mmCIF file of C-alpha atoms and ligand atoms in Angstrom:
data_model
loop_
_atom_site.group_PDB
_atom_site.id
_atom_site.type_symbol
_atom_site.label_atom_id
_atom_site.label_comp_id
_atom_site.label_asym_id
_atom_site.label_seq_id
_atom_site.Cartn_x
_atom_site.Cartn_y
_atom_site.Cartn_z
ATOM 1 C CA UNK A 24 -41.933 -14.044 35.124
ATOM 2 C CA UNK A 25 -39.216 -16.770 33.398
ATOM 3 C CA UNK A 26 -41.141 -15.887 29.812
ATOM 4 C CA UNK A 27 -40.801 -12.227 30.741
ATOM 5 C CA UNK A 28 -37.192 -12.353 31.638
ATOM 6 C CA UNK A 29 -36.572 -14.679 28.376
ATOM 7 C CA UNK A 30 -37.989 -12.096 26.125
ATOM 8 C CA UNK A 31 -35.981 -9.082 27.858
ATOM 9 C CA UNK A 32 -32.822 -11.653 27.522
ATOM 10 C CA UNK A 33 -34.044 -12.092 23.790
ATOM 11 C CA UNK A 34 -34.640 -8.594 22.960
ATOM 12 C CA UNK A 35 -31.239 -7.802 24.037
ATOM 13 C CA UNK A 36 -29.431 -10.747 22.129
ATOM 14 C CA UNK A 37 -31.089 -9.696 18.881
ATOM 15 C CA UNK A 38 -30.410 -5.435 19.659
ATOM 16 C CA UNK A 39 -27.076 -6.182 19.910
ATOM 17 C CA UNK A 40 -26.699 -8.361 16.936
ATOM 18 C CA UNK A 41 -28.822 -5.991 14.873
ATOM 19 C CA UNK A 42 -27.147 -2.478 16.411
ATOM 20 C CA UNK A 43 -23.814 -2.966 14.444
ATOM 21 C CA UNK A 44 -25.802 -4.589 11.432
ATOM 22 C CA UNK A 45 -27.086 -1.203 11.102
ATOM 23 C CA UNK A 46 -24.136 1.096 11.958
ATOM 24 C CA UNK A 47 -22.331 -1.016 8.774
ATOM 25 C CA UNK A 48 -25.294 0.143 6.862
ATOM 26 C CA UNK A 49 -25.238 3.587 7.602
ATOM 27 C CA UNK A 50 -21.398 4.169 6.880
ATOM 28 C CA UNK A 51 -21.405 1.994 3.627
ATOM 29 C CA UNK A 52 -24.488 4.540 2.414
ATOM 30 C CA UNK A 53 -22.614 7.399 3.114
ATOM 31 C CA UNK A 54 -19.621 6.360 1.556
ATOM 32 C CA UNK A 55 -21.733 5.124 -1.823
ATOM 33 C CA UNK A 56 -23.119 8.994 -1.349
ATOM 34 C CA UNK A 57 -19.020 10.170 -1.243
ATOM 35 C CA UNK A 58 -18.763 7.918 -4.046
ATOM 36 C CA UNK A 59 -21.084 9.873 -6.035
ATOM 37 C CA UNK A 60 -19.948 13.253 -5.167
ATOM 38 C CA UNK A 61 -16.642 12.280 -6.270
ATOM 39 C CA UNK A 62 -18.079 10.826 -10.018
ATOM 40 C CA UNK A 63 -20.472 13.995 -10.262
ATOM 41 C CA UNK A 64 -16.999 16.122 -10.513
ATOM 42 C CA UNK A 65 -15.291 13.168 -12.723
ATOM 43 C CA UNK A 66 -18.310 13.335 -14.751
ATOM 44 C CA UNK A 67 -18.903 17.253 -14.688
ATOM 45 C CA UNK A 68 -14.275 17.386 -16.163
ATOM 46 C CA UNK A 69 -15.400 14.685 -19.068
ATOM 47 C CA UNK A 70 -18.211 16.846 -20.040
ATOM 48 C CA UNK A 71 -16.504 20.462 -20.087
ATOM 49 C CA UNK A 72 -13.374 18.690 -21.729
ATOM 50 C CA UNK A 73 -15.613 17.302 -24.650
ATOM 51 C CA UNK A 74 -17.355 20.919 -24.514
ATOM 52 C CA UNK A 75 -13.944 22.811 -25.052
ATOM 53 C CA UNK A 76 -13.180 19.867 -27.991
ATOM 54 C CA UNK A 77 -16.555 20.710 -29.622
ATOM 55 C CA UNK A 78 -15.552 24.259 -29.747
ATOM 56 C CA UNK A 79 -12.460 23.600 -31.218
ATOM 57 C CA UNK A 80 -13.608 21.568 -33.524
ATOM 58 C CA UNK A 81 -16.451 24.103 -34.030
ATOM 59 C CA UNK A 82 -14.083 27.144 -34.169
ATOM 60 C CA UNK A 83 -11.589 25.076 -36.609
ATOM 61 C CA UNK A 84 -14.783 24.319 -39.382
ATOM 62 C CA UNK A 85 -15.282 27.920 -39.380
ATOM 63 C CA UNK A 86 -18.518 28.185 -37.565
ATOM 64 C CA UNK A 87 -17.733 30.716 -34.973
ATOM 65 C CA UNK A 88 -15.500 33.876 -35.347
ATOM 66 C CA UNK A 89 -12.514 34.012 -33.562
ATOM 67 C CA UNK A 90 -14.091 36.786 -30.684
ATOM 68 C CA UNK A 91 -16.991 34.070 -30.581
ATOM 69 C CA UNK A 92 -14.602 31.565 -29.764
ATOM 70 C CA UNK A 93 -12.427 33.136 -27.115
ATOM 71 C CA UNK A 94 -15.292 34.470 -25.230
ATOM 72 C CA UNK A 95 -16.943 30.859 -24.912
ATOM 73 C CA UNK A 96 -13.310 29.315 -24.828
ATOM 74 C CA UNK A 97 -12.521 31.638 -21.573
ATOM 75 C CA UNK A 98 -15.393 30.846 -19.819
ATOM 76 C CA UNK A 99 -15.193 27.146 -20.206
ATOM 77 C CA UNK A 100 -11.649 27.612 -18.991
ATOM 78 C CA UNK A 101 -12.949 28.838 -16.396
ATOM 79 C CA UNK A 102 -15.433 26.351 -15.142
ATOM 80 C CA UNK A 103 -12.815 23.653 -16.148
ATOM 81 C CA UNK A 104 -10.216 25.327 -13.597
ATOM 82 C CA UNK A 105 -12.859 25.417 -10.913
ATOM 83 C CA UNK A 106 -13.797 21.618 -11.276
ATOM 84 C CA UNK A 107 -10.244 20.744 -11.413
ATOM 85 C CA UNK A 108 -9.700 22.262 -8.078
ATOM 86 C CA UNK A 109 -12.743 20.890 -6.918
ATOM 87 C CA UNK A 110 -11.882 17.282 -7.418
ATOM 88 C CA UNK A 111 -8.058 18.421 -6.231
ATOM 89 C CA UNK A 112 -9.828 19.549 -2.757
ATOM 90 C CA UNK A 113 -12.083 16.908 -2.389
ATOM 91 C CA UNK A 114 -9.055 14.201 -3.070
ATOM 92 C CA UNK A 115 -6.343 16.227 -0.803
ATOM 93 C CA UNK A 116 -8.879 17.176 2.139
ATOM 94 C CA UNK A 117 -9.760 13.098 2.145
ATOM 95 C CA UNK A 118 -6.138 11.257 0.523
ATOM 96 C CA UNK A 119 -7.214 8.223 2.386
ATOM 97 C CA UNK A 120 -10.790 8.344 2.012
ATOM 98 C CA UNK A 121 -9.871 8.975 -1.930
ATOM 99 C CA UNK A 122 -8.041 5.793 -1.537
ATOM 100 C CA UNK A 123 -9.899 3.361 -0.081
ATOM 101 C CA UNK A 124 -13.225 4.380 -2.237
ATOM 102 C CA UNK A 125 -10.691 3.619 -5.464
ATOM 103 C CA UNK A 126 -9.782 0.214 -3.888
ATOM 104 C CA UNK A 127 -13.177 -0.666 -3.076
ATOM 105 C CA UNK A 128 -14.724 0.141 -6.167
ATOM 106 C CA UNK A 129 -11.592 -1.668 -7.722
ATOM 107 C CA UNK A 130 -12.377 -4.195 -5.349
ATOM 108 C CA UNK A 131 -16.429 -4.367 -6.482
ATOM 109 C CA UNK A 132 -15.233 -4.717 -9.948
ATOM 110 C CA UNK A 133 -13.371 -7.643 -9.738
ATOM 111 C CA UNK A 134 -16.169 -9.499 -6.945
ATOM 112 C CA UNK A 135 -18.998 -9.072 -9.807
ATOM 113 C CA UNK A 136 -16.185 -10.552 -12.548
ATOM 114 C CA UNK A 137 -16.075 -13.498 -10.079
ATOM 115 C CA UNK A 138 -19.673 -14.277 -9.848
ATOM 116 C CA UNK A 139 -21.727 -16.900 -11.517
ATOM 117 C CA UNK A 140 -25.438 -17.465 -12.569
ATOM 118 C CA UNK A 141 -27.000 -20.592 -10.610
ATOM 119 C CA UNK A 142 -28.298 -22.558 -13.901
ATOM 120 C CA UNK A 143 -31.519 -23.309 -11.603
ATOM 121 C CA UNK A 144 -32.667 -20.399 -10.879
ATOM 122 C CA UNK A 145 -30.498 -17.506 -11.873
ATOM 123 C CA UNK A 146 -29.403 -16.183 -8.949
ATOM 124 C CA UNK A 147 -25.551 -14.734 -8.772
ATOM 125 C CA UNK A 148 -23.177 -16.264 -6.131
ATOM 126 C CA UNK A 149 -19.245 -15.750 -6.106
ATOM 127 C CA UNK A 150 -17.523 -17.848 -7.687
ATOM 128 C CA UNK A 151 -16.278 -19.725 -4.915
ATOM 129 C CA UNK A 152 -19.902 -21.131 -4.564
ATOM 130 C CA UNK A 153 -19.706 -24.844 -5.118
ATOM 131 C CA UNK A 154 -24.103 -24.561 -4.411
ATOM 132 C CA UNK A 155 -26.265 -22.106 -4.957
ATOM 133 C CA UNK A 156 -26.698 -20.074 -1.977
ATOM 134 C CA UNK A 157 -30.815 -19.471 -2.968
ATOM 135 C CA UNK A 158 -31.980 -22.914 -4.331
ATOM 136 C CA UNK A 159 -29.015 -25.018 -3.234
ATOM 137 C CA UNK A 160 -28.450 -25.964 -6.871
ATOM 138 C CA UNK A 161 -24.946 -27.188 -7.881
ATOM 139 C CA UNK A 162 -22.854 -24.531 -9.389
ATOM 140 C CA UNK A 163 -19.994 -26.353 -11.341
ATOM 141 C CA UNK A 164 -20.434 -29.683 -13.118
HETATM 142 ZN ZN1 ZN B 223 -30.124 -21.242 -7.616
#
């Protein structure tokens, strides 16, 4: 009966240490999933912007004729203009959201800048590590 009661006891201990363990999980995958939408459209205005440039550049060397050229140049416009407004929803609709993904991946940038290889086995630790946190290792000489 004591074992029994010790495991129940146990079990709990460890659910409630583990519940929020995974609830951090959870939200940090969704926001890497925000994260993504929010390159996708970054990436999707880099691409039509070289696109229009191309044609330009295309139009300019004489390679398409000038009713060629604004028909394609229109419809990029187009496109362009919707994934403008896009990213200008998805930014206004979420202003803080918008902000704190910035300053974390700001923040992500400058934590892998800080890190260090452990010379024993590899392994990156911050660079407030005076050991390695994997083989124990000293960091700094
Ligand atoms: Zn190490």
């Amino acid at each position: 009966m004591v074992y029994l009661l010790c495991g129940l006891l146990g079990g709990a201990i460890l659910a409630a240490i583990c519940t929020p363990l995974f609830r951090k999980e959870t939200s940090l995958e969704s926001a890497i999933i925000e994260e993504t939408q929010w390159d996708l459209l970054q990436r999707k205005k880099e691409i039509i912007l070289g696109n229009i440039q191309d044609l330009e550049f295309e139009y300019k060397c004489g390679k398409l004729s000038q009713q060629d050229y604004q028909k394609i140049r229109a419809e990029m416009n187009t496109e362009a203009a919707q994934i403008f407004q896009e990213v200008e929803t998805l930014e206004s609709s979420a202003d803080l959201d918008a902000l704190i993904r910035r300053e974390i991946s700001a923040r992500k940038s400058r934590s892998n800048a800080k890190q260090i290889s452990c010379p024993s086995c590899g392994s990156k630790n911050p660079n407030t590590n005076k050991f390695c946190a994997d083989c124990g290792a000293k960091l700094k000489a």
